[in-house]
PDB file of C-alpha atoms in Angstrom:
ATOM      1  CA  UNK A  18     -33.263 -25.837-119.806  1.00  0.00           C
ATOM      2  CA  UNK A  19     -30.148 -27.774-120.766  1.00  0.00           C
ATOM      3  CA  UNK A  20     -30.095 -29.636-117.454  1.00  0.00           C
ATOM      4  CA  UNK A  21     -33.440 -31.231-118.321  1.00  0.00           C
ATOM      5  CA  UNK A  22     -32.372 -32.550-121.726  1.00  0.00           C
ATOM      6  CA  UNK A  23     -32.548 -36.361-122.093  1.00  0.00           C
ATOM      7  CA  UNK A  24     -29.249 -38.097-121.612  1.00  0.00           C
ATOM      8  CA  UNK A  25     -27.415 -38.807-124.837  1.00  0.00           C
ATOM      9  CA  UNK A  26     -29.381 -36.285-126.894  1.00  0.00           C
ATOM     10  CA  UNK A  27     -27.186 -34.683-129.519  1.00  0.00           C
ATOM     11  CA  UNK A  28     -27.595 -30.971-130.186  1.00  0.00           C
ATOM     12  CA  UNK A  29     -26.800 -31.091-133.897  1.00  0.00           C
ATOM     13  CA  UNK A  30     -27.741 -27.459-134.373  1.00  0.00           C
ATOM     14  CA  UNK A  31     -25.150 -26.059-131.997  1.00  0.00           C
ATOM     15  CA  UNK A  32     -22.722 -23.589-133.585  1.00  0.00           C
ATOM     16  CA  UNK A  33     -19.684 -25.528-132.426  1.00  0.00           C
ATOM     17  CA  UNK A  34     -17.406 -28.219-133.868  1.00  0.00           C
ATOM     18  CA  UNK A  35     -17.881 -30.005-136.167  1.00  0.00           C
ATOM     19  CA  UNK A  36     -20.054 -27.145-137.451  1.00  0.00           C
ATOM     20  CA  UNK A  37     -18.235 -24.866-139.884  1.00  0.00           C
ATOM     21  CA  UNK A  38     -19.422 -21.862-137.865  1.00  0.00           C
ATOM     22  CA  UNK A  39     -16.552 -22.374-135.472  1.00  0.00           C
ATOM     23  CA  UNK A  40     -13.847 -24.601-136.878  1.00  0.00           C
ATOM     24  CA  UNK A  41     -14.454 -24.507-140.606  1.00  0.00           C
ATOM     25  CA  UNK A  42     -14.654 -21.721-143.109  1.00  0.00           C
ATOM     26  CA  UNK A  43     -16.395 -18.657-141.778  1.00  0.00           C
ATOM     27  CA  UNK A  44     -20.040 -18.198-142.777  1.00  0.00           C
ATOM     28  CA  UNK A  45     -20.844 -15.971-145.706  1.00  0.00           C
ATOM     29  CA  UNK A  46     -22.534 -13.590-143.292  1.00  0.00           C
ATOM     30  CA  UNK A  47     -19.216 -13.191-141.445  1.00  0.00           C
ATOM     31  CA  UNK A  48     -17.298 -11.340-144.100  1.00  0.00           C
ATOM     32  CA  UNK A  49     -14.080  -9.420-143.707  1.00  0.00           C
ATOM     33  CA  UNK A  50     -15.985  -6.152-143.493  1.00  0.00           C
ATOM     34  CA  UNK A  51     -18.579  -7.430-141.031  1.00  0.00           C
ATOM     35  CA  UNK A  52     -18.378  -6.173-137.484  1.00  0.00           C
ATOM     36  CA  UNK A  53     -18.787  -8.458-134.475  1.00  0.00           C
ATOM     37  CA  UNK A  54     -21.704  -7.845-132.126  1.00  0.00           C
ATOM     38  CA  UNK A  55     -21.242  -5.165-129.537  1.00  0.00           C
ATOM     39  CA  UNK A  56     -19.507  -6.640-126.465  1.00  0.00           C
ATOM     40  CA  UNK A  57     -20.532  -5.854-122.927  1.00  0.00           C
ATOM     41  CA  UNK A  58     -17.108  -4.952-121.551  1.00  0.00           C
ATOM     42  CA  UNK A  59     -13.676  -3.638-122.325  1.00  0.00           C
ATOM     43  CA  UNK A  60     -12.155  -7.111-122.101  1.00  0.00           C
ATOM     44  CA  UNK A  61     -14.761  -8.389-124.553  1.00  0.00           C
ATOM     45  CA  UNK A  62     -13.725  -5.710-127.050  1.00  0.00           C
ATOM     46  CA  UNK A  63     -10.096  -6.825-126.923  1.00  0.00           C
ATOM     47  CA  UNK A  64     -10.973 -10.519-127.268  1.00  0.00           C
ATOM     48  CA  UNK A  65     -13.435  -9.876-130.080  1.00  0.00           C
ATOM     49  CA  UNK A  66     -11.009  -7.701-132.012  1.00  0.00           C
ATOM     50  CA  UNK A  67      -8.291 -10.355-131.763  1.00  0.00           C
ATOM     51  CA  UNK A  68     -10.578 -13.143-132.984  1.00  0.00           C
ATOM     52  CA  UNK A  69     -12.155 -10.972-135.685  1.00  0.00           C
ATOM     53  CA  UNK A  70      -8.683 -10.150-137.007  1.00  0.00           C
ATOM     54  CA  UNK A  71      -8.228 -13.850-137.746  1.00  0.00           C
ATOM     55  CA  UNK A  72     -11.378 -13.862-139.854  1.00  0.00           C
ATOM     56  CA  UNK A  73     -10.379 -10.675-141.651  1.00  0.00           C
ATOM     57  CA  UNK A  74      -7.092 -12.270-142.721  1.00  0.00           C
ATOM     58  CA  UNK A  75      -9.109 -14.983-144.472  1.00  0.00           C
ATOM     59  CA  UNK A  76      -7.780 -17.706-142.202  1.00  0.00           C
ATOM     60  CA  UNK A  77      -9.910 -20.707-141.387  1.00  0.00           C
ATOM     61  CA  UNK A  78     -10.824 -20.526-137.744  1.00  0.00           C
ATOM     62  CA  UNK A  79      -9.681 -24.062-136.934  1.00  0.00           C
ATOM     63  CA  UNK A  80      -6.162 -23.006-137.960  1.00  0.00           C
ATOM     64  CA  UNK A  81      -6.190 -20.401-135.172  1.00  0.00           C
ATOM     65  CA  UNK A  82      -8.219 -22.422-132.650  1.00  0.00           C
ATOM     66  CA  UNK A  83      -7.310 -21.183-129.123  1.00  0.00           C
ATOM     67  CA  UNK A  84      -6.876 -24.613-127.505  1.00  0.00           C
ATOM     68  CA  UNK A  85      -4.728 -27.748-127.691  1.00  0.00           C
ATOM     69  CA  UNK A  86      -6.955 -29.718-130.050  1.00  0.00           C
ATOM     70  CA  UNK A  87      -5.766 -30.809-133.476  1.00  0.00           C
ATOM     71  CA  UNK A  88      -7.857 -30.708-136.640  1.00  0.00           C
ATOM     72  CA  UNK A  89      -7.826 -32.836-139.778  1.00  0.00           C
ATOM     73  CA  UNK A  90      -9.788 -33.100-143.032  1.00  0.00           C
ATOM     74  CA  UNK A  91     -10.126 -29.347-143.427  1.00  0.00           C
ATOM     75  CA  UNK A  92     -11.425 -28.876-139.892  1.00  0.00           C
ATOM     76  CA  UNK A  93     -14.051 -31.617-140.026  1.00  0.00           C
ATOM     77  CA  UNK A  94     -12.235 -33.953-137.636  1.00  0.00           C
ATOM     78  CA  UNK A  95     -11.023 -32.974-134.185  1.00  0.00           C
ATOM     79  CA  UNK A  96      -8.796 -34.840-131.754  1.00  0.00           C
ATOM     80  CA  UNK A  97      -6.719 -34.072-128.696  1.00  0.00           C
ATOM     81  CA  UNK A  98      -2.975 -33.472-128.389  1.00  0.00           C
ATOM     82  CA  UNK A  99      -0.803 -36.409-129.437  1.00  0.00           C
ATOM     83  CA  UNK A 100      -0.211 -38.958-126.680  1.00  0.00           C
ATOM     84  CA  UNK A 101       1.864 -42.145-126.610  1.00  0.00           C
ATOM     85  CA  UNK A 102      -1.023 -44.100-125.090  1.00  0.00           C
ATOM     86  CA  UNK A 103      -2.952 -43.716-128.342  1.00  0.00           C
ATOM     87  CA  UNK A 104      -0.151 -45.475-130.249  1.00  0.00           C
ATOM     88  CA  UNK A 105      -0.225 -48.225-127.637  1.00  0.00           C
ATOM     89  CA  UNK A 106      -3.970 -48.727-128.195  1.00  0.00           C
ATOM     90  CA  UNK A 107      -3.551 -49.042-131.953  1.00  0.00           C
ATOM     91  CA  UNK A 108      -0.631 -51.424-131.504  1.00  0.00           C
ATOM     92  CA  UNK A 109      -2.578 -53.679-129.125  1.00  0.00           C
ATOM     93  CA  UNK A 110      -5.385 -53.916-131.687  1.00  0.00           C
ATOM     94  CA  UNK A 111      -3.486 -54.259-134.968  1.00  0.00           C
ATOM     95  CA  UNK A 112      -0.500 -56.471-134.003  1.00  0.00           C
ATOM     96  CA  UNK A 113      -2.512 -59.371-132.446  1.00  0.00           C
ATOM     97  CA  UNK A 114      -4.954 -59.206-135.355  1.00  0.00           C
ATOM     98  CA  UNK A 115      -2.105 -59.518-137.879  1.00  0.00           C
ATOM     99  CA  UNK A 116      -0.685 -62.514-135.990  1.00  0.00           C
ATOM    100  CA  UNK A 117      -4.156 -64.084-135.924  1.00  0.00           C
ATOM    101  CA  UNK A 118      -4.633 -63.515-139.658  1.00  0.00           C
ATOM    102  CA  UNK A 119      -1.213 -64.980-140.494  1.00  0.00           C
ATOM    103  CA  UNK A 120      -1.303 -68.115-138.335  1.00  0.00           C
ATOM    104  CA  UNK A 121      -4.689 -68.881-136.787  1.00  0.00           C
ATOM    105  CA  UNK A 122      -7.087 -67.763-139.518  1.00  0.00           C
ATOM    106  CA  UNK A 123      -6.121 -70.411-142.138  1.00  0.00           C
ATOM    107  CA  UNK A 124      -6.399 -73.199-139.562  1.00  0.00           C
ATOM    108  CA  UNK A 125      -9.759 -71.972-138.315  1.00  0.00           C
ATOM    109  CA  UNK A 126     -10.992 -71.717-141.907  1.00  0.00           C
ATOM    110  CA  UNK A 127     -10.099 -75.337-142.645  1.00  0.00           C
ATOM    111  CA  UNK A 128     -10.662 -77.127-139.332  1.00  0.00           C
ATOM    112  CA  UNK A 129     -13.648 -75.106-138.092  1.00  0.00           C
ATOM    113  CA  UNK A 130     -16.298 -73.198-140.013  1.00  0.00           C
ATOM    114  CA  UNK A 131     -15.431 -70.270-142.330  1.00  0.00           C
ATOM    115  CA  UNK A 132     -17.856 -68.074-140.377  1.00  0.00           C
ATOM    116  CA  UNK A 133     -15.497 -68.141-137.360  1.00  0.00           C
ATOM    117  CA  UNK A 134     -12.577 -66.251-138.983  1.00  0.00           C
ATOM    118  CA  UNK A 135     -15.019 -64.083-140.935  1.00  0.00           C
ATOM    119  CA  UNK A 136     -16.636 -63.040-137.669  1.00  0.00           C
ATOM    120  CA  UNK A 137     -13.218 -62.175-136.233  1.00  0.00           C
ATOM    121  CA  UNK A 138     -12.445 -60.033-139.279  1.00  0.00           C
ATOM    122  CA  UNK A 139     -15.794 -58.257-138.953  1.00  0.00           C
ATOM    123  CA  UNK A 140     -15.184 -57.530-135.248  1.00  0.00           C
ATOM    124  CA  UNK A 141     -11.714 -56.203-136.087  1.00  0.00           C
ATOM    125  CA  UNK A 142     -13.154 -53.838-138.689  1.00  0.00           C
ATOM    126  CA  UNK A 143     -15.851 -52.650-136.298  1.00  0.00           C
ATOM    127  CA  UNK A 144     -13.297 -52.035-133.539  1.00  0.00           C
ATOM    128  CA  UNK A 145     -11.065 -49.961-135.807  1.00  0.00           C
ATOM    129  CA  UNK A 146     -14.034 -47.991-137.137  1.00  0.00           C
ATOM    130  CA  UNK A 147     -15.370 -47.188-133.658  1.00  0.00           C
ATOM    131  CA  UNK A 148     -11.886 -46.204-132.491  1.00  0.00           C
ATOM    132  CA  UNK A 149     -11.571 -43.793-135.417  1.00  0.00           C
ATOM    133  CA  UNK A 150     -14.982 -42.311-134.674  1.00  0.00           C
ATOM    134  CA  UNK A 151     -14.069 -41.876-130.997  1.00  0.00           C
ATOM    135  CA  UNK A 152     -10.700 -40.314-131.817  1.00  0.00           C
ATOM    136  CA  UNK A 153     -11.861 -37.934-134.542  1.00  0.00           C
ATOM    137  CA  UNK A 154     -15.404 -36.943-133.519  1.00  0.00           C
ATOM    138  CA  UNK A 155     -16.136 -33.678-131.762  1.00  0.00           C
ATOM    139  CA  UNK A 156     -16.967 -34.666-128.150  1.00  0.00           C
ATOM    140  CA  UNK A 157     -19.202 -31.614-127.676  1.00  0.00           C
ATOM    141  CA  UNK A 158     -16.832 -28.658-127.530  1.00  0.00           C
ATOM    142  CA  UNK A 159     -18.165 -25.315-126.320  1.00  0.00           C
ATOM    143  CA  UNK A 160     -16.443 -22.413-128.137  1.00  0.00           C
ATOM    144  CA  UNK A 161     -14.636 -19.805-126.087  1.00  0.00           C
ATOM    145  CA  UNK A 162     -16.082 -16.363-125.489  1.00  0.00           C
ATOM    146  CA  UNK A 163     -13.841 -14.617-128.013  1.00  0.00           C
ATOM    147  CA  UNK A 164     -14.880 -17.054-130.749  1.00  0.00           C
ATOM    148  CA  UNK A 165     -18.575 -16.623-130.023  1.00  0.00           C
ATOM    149  CA  UNK A 166     -18.292 -12.844-130.118  1.00  0.00           C
ATOM    150  CA  UNK A 167     -16.147 -12.675-133.242  1.00  0.00           C
ATOM    151  CA  UNK A 168     -18.329 -15.087-135.250  1.00  0.00           C
ATOM    152  CA  UNK A 169     -21.589 -13.605-133.975  1.00  0.00           C
ATOM    153  CA  UNK A 170     -22.905 -16.971-132.762  1.00  0.00           C
ATOM    154  CA  UNK A 171     -23.357 -16.129-129.078  1.00  0.00           C
ATOM    155  CA  UNK A 172     -27.076 -15.379-129.378  1.00  0.00           C
ATOM    156  CA  UNK A 173     -27.711 -18.493-131.459  1.00  0.00           C
ATOM    157  CA  UNK A 174     -25.897 -20.741-128.996  1.00  0.00           C
ATOM    158  CA  UNK A 175     -27.667 -19.095-126.055  1.00  0.00           C
ATOM    159  CA  UNK A 176     -31.036 -19.694-127.713  1.00  0.00           C
ATOM    160  CA  UNK A 177     -30.256 -23.377-128.251  1.00  0.00           C
ATOM    161  CA  UNK A 178     -28.922 -23.986-124.736  1.00  0.00           C
ATOM    162  CA  UNK A 179     -31.678 -21.935-123.125  1.00  0.00           C
ATOM    163  CA  UNK A 180     -29.516 -19.455-121.195  1.00  0.00           C
ATOM    164  CA  UNK A 181     -27.063 -16.607-121.789  1.00  0.00           C
ATOM    165  CA  UNK A 182     -23.795 -18.427-122.392  1.00  0.00           C
ATOM    166  CA  UNK A 183     -21.829 -15.169-122.002  1.00  0.00           C
ATOM    167  CA  UNK A 184     -23.143 -14.554-118.480  1.00  0.00           C
ATOM    168  CA  UNK A 185     -24.917 -11.619-116.886  1.00  0.00           C
ATOM    169  CA  UNK A 186     -23.942  -8.089-117.957  1.00  0.00           C
ATOM    170  CA  UNK A 187     -21.572  -6.536-115.462  1.00  0.00           C
ATOM    171  CA  UNK A 188     -19.511  -3.398-114.983  1.00  0.00           C
ATOM    172  CA  UNK A 189     -17.308  -3.034-118.077  1.00  0.00           C
ATOM    173  CA  UNK A 190     -14.426  -1.803-115.929  1.00  0.00           C
ATOM    174  CA  UNK A 191     -14.366  -4.826-113.624  1.00  0.00           C
ATOM    175  CA  UNK A 192     -12.516  -7.961-114.799  1.00  0.00           C
ATOM    176  CA  UNK A 193     -14.693 -11.050-115.203  1.00  0.00           C
ATOM    177  CA  UNK A 194     -12.234 -13.341-113.442  1.00  0.00           C
ATOM    178  CA  UNK A 195     -12.404 -11.282-110.255  1.00  0.00           C
ATOM    179  CA  UNK A 196     -16.039 -12.161-109.595  1.00  0.00           C
ATOM    180  CA  UNK A 197     -16.994 -15.216-111.659  1.00  0.00           C
ATOM    181  CA  UNK A 198     -20.022 -16.103-109.542  1.00  0.00           C
ATOM    182  CA  UNK A 199     -21.491 -12.671-110.214  1.00  0.00           C
ATOM    183  CA  UNK A 200     -21.838 -13.511-113.900  1.00  0.00           C
ATOM    184  CA  UNK A 201     -24.008 -16.587-113.386  1.00  0.00           C
ATOM    185  CA  UNK A 202     -27.629 -15.953-112.383  1.00  0.00           C
ATOM    186  CA  UNK A 203     -28.599 -17.340-108.996  1.00  0.00           C
ATOM    187  CA  UNK A 204     -31.252 -19.644-110.443  1.00  0.00           C
ATOM    188  CA  UNK A 205     -28.692 -21.176-112.823  1.00  0.00           C
ATOM    189  CA  UNK A 206     -26.121 -21.635-110.053  1.00  0.00           C
ATOM    190  CA  UNK A 207     -28.657 -23.685-108.122  1.00  0.00           C
ATOM    191  CA  UNK A 208     -29.074 -25.930-111.176  1.00  0.00           C
ATOM    192  CA  UNK A 209     -25.355 -26.563-111.533  1.00  0.00           C
ATOM    193  CA  UNK A 210     -24.289 -23.943-114.076  1.00  0.00           C
ATOM    194  CA  UNK A 211     -20.731 -22.714-113.529  1.00  0.00           C
ATOM    195  CA  UNK A 212     -18.415 -20.034-114.874  1.00  0.00           C
ATOM    196  CA  UNK A 213     -15.295 -21.206-116.733  1.00  0.00           C
ATOM    197  CA  UNK A 214     -12.354 -18.915-116.002  1.00  0.00           C
ATOM    198  CA  UNK A 215     -10.427 -20.117-119.057  1.00  0.00           C
ATOM    199  CA  UNK A 216     -13.163 -20.103-121.726  1.00  0.00           C
ATOM    200  CA  UNK A 217     -14.918 -17.106-120.125  1.00  0.00           C
ATOM    201  CA  UNK A 218     -18.374 -18.626-120.625  1.00  0.00           C
ATOM    202  CA  UNK A 219     -21.120 -20.117-118.490  1.00  0.00           C
ATOM    203  CA  UNK A 220     -21.003 -23.876-118.872  1.00  0.00           C
ATOM    204  CA  UNK A 221     -24.114 -26.024-118.274  1.00  0.00           C
ATOM    205  CA  UNK A 222     -24.467 -28.875-115.767  1.00  0.00           C
ATOM    206  CA  UNK A 223     -22.263 -31.926-116.399  1.00  0.00           C
ATOM    207  CA  UNK A 224     -20.025 -29.883-118.698  1.00  0.00           C
ATOM    208  CA  UNK A 225     -16.425 -29.438-117.628  1.00  0.00           C
ATOM    209  CA  UNK A 226     -13.166 -27.898-118.796  1.00  0.00           C
ATOM    210  CA  UNK A 227     -10.671 -30.469-120.086  1.00  0.00           C
ATOM    211  CA  UNK A 228      -7.137 -29.539-118.967  1.00  0.00           C
ATOM    212  CA  UNK A 229      -5.586 -31.615-121.764  1.00  0.00           C
ATOM    213  CA  UNK A 230      -7.530 -30.138-124.683  1.00  0.00           C
ATOM    214  CA  UNK A 231      -8.060 -26.781-122.923  1.00  0.00           C
ATOM    215  CA  UNK A 232     -11.728 -26.243-123.741  1.00  0.00           C
ATOM    216  CA  UNK A 233     -15.112 -26.990-122.190  1.00  0.00           C
ATOM    217  CA  UNK A 234     -16.972 -30.137-123.276  1.00  0.00           C
ATOM    218  CA  UNK A 235     -20.691 -30.886-122.960  1.00  0.00           C
ATOM    219  CA  UNK A 236     -21.449 -33.816-120.638  1.00  0.00           C
ATOM    220  CA  UNK A 237     -17.721 -34.298-120.098  1.00  0.00           C
ATOM    221  CA  UNK A 238     -16.879 -37.790-118.833  1.00  0.00           C
ATOM    222  CA  UNK A 239     -13.079 -37.887-118.998  1.00  0.00           C
ATOM    223  CA  UNK A 240     -10.117 -37.362-121.305  1.00  0.00           C
ATOM    224  CA  UNK A 241      -8.962 -40.744-122.571  1.00  0.00           C
ATOM    225  CA  UNK A 242      -5.309 -40.781-123.699  1.00  0.00           C
ATOM    226  CA  UNK A 243      -5.824 -44.158-125.394  1.00  0.00           C
ATOM    227  CA  UNK A 244      -8.286 -42.667-127.885  1.00  0.00           C
ATOM    228  CA  UNK A 245      -6.518 -39.298-127.818  1.00  0.00           C
ATOM    229  CA  UNK A 246      -9.719 -37.350-127.252  1.00  0.00           C
ATOM    230  CA  UNK A 247     -12.214 -36.186-124.674  1.00  0.00           C
ATOM    231  CA  UNK A 248     -15.201 -38.419-124.012  1.00  0.00           C
ATOM    232  CA  UNK A 249     -18.335 -36.322-123.964  1.00  0.00           C
ATOM    233  CA  UNK A 250     -21.842 -35.890-125.300  1.00  0.00           C
ATOM    234  CA  UNK A 251     -21.153 -36.462-128.983  1.00  0.00           C
ATOM    235  CA  UNK A 252     -18.733 -39.405-128.908  1.00  0.00           C
ATOM    236  CA  UNK A 253     -19.712 -41.264-125.738  1.00  0.00           C
ATOM    237  CA  UNK A 254     -21.665 -43.907-127.639  1.00  0.00           C
ATOM    238  CA  UNK A 255     -18.744 -44.477-129.985  1.00  0.00           C
ATOM    239  CA  UNK A 256     -16.455 -44.915-126.980  1.00  0.00           C
ATOM    240  CA  UNK A 257     -18.735 -47.464-125.289  1.00  0.00           C
ATOM    241  CA  UNK A 258     -19.084 -49.366-128.556  1.00  0.00           C
ATOM    242  CA  UNK A 259     -15.316 -49.367-129.006  1.00  0.00           C
ATOM    243  CA  UNK A 260     -14.724 -50.793-125.520  1.00  0.00           C
ATOM    244  CA  UNK A 261     -17.213 -53.634-126.043  1.00  0.00           C
ATOM    245  CA  UNK A 262     -15.931 -54.459-129.532  1.00  0.00           C
ATOM    246  CA  UNK A 263     -12.322 -54.438-128.293  1.00  0.00           C
ATOM    247  CA  UNK A 264     -13.215 -56.954-125.577  1.00  0.00           C
ATOM    248  CA  UNK A 265     -14.945 -59.210-128.112  1.00  0.00           C
ATOM    249  CA  UNK A 266     -11.972 -58.895-130.470  1.00  0.00           C
ATOM    250  CA  UNK A 267      -9.628 -59.968-127.657  1.00  0.00           C
ATOM    251  CA  UNK A 268     -11.666 -63.160-127.130  1.00  0.00           C
ATOM    252  CA  UNK A 269     -11.564 -63.817-130.888  1.00  0.00           C
ATOM    253  CA  UNK A 270      -7.871 -63.353-131.660  1.00  0.00           C
ATOM    254  CA  UNK A 271      -5.925 -63.877-128.436  1.00  0.00           C
ATOM    255  CA  UNK A 272      -6.816 -67.547-127.694  1.00  0.00           C
TER     256      UNK A 272
END
C-alpha cells in the first residue's frame, strides 16, 4: 500500500522520469513493430495509438512529452516551464557572492582567518549545487495513461505502487471523465486515492496534479517558481537543503 510507505522513501524502480522507460529512449522490448497492451476502452485505444505512433517514428519520448515540463541532457534532467522568478533566485545568489569575493574576501583573508572566506566559498558551492539538483531532478512524476499504455509499463507501475494505476475496468462506451469516482475502488477512495481527470490515472495519497507542469507528482508539496520545478518526493530533500544553505550563505556574504 503506497499510503503506508515511510515518508521520504524513494521508489527508484518506478518506470517514470528520470527512468528511460518514459522520458528517455524507448526500451529494446518496445520496438517499432511491438504492439501496446490491449486497452480496456475505446478512448484507451485512441490514446495508446497516438502515443505508440511517437515510438514508431523513432522519436525519444521526452521530445513528445504531453506536459509543460522541459528536458535537458538527453532527457535525464527535467524542470518546469521557464519563469522569471528562477532568474531572480540565481541573481540573488550569484551577484552578492561576486561582490563578496571582489571586496570582502581579500580583507577577511588577511585580517581574519583564511578558513572564514574558504567556508563562505564552500557554502556558495553547496547552495548552487543543491539549487541545480532541485531544479533539474525529477520530483516524482507519474506518467499519463497514454504513456503507460503505449510503453507497456502500466502493469509494472501498478505492481510497484500496489494498486491498479489505470483504475477499475468500466464500460468501454462510457467516457472516463463522466464518472471518475467509479474508476477508483471504494477501499482506495477511503485511503485517499483519487482520479486525475487530466492524466487519466488513479493517483495515490499525497500526490497531486501540478497546474504549472501539467502532470501528477508523488507526495506533491508545491510548485516553486524560484527553483522552476515542482517540489515532491524525489527532490524535497534537495529543496530543504537548498533553503538552509541559502540562509547560511546570506549570513556569510551579506554582512
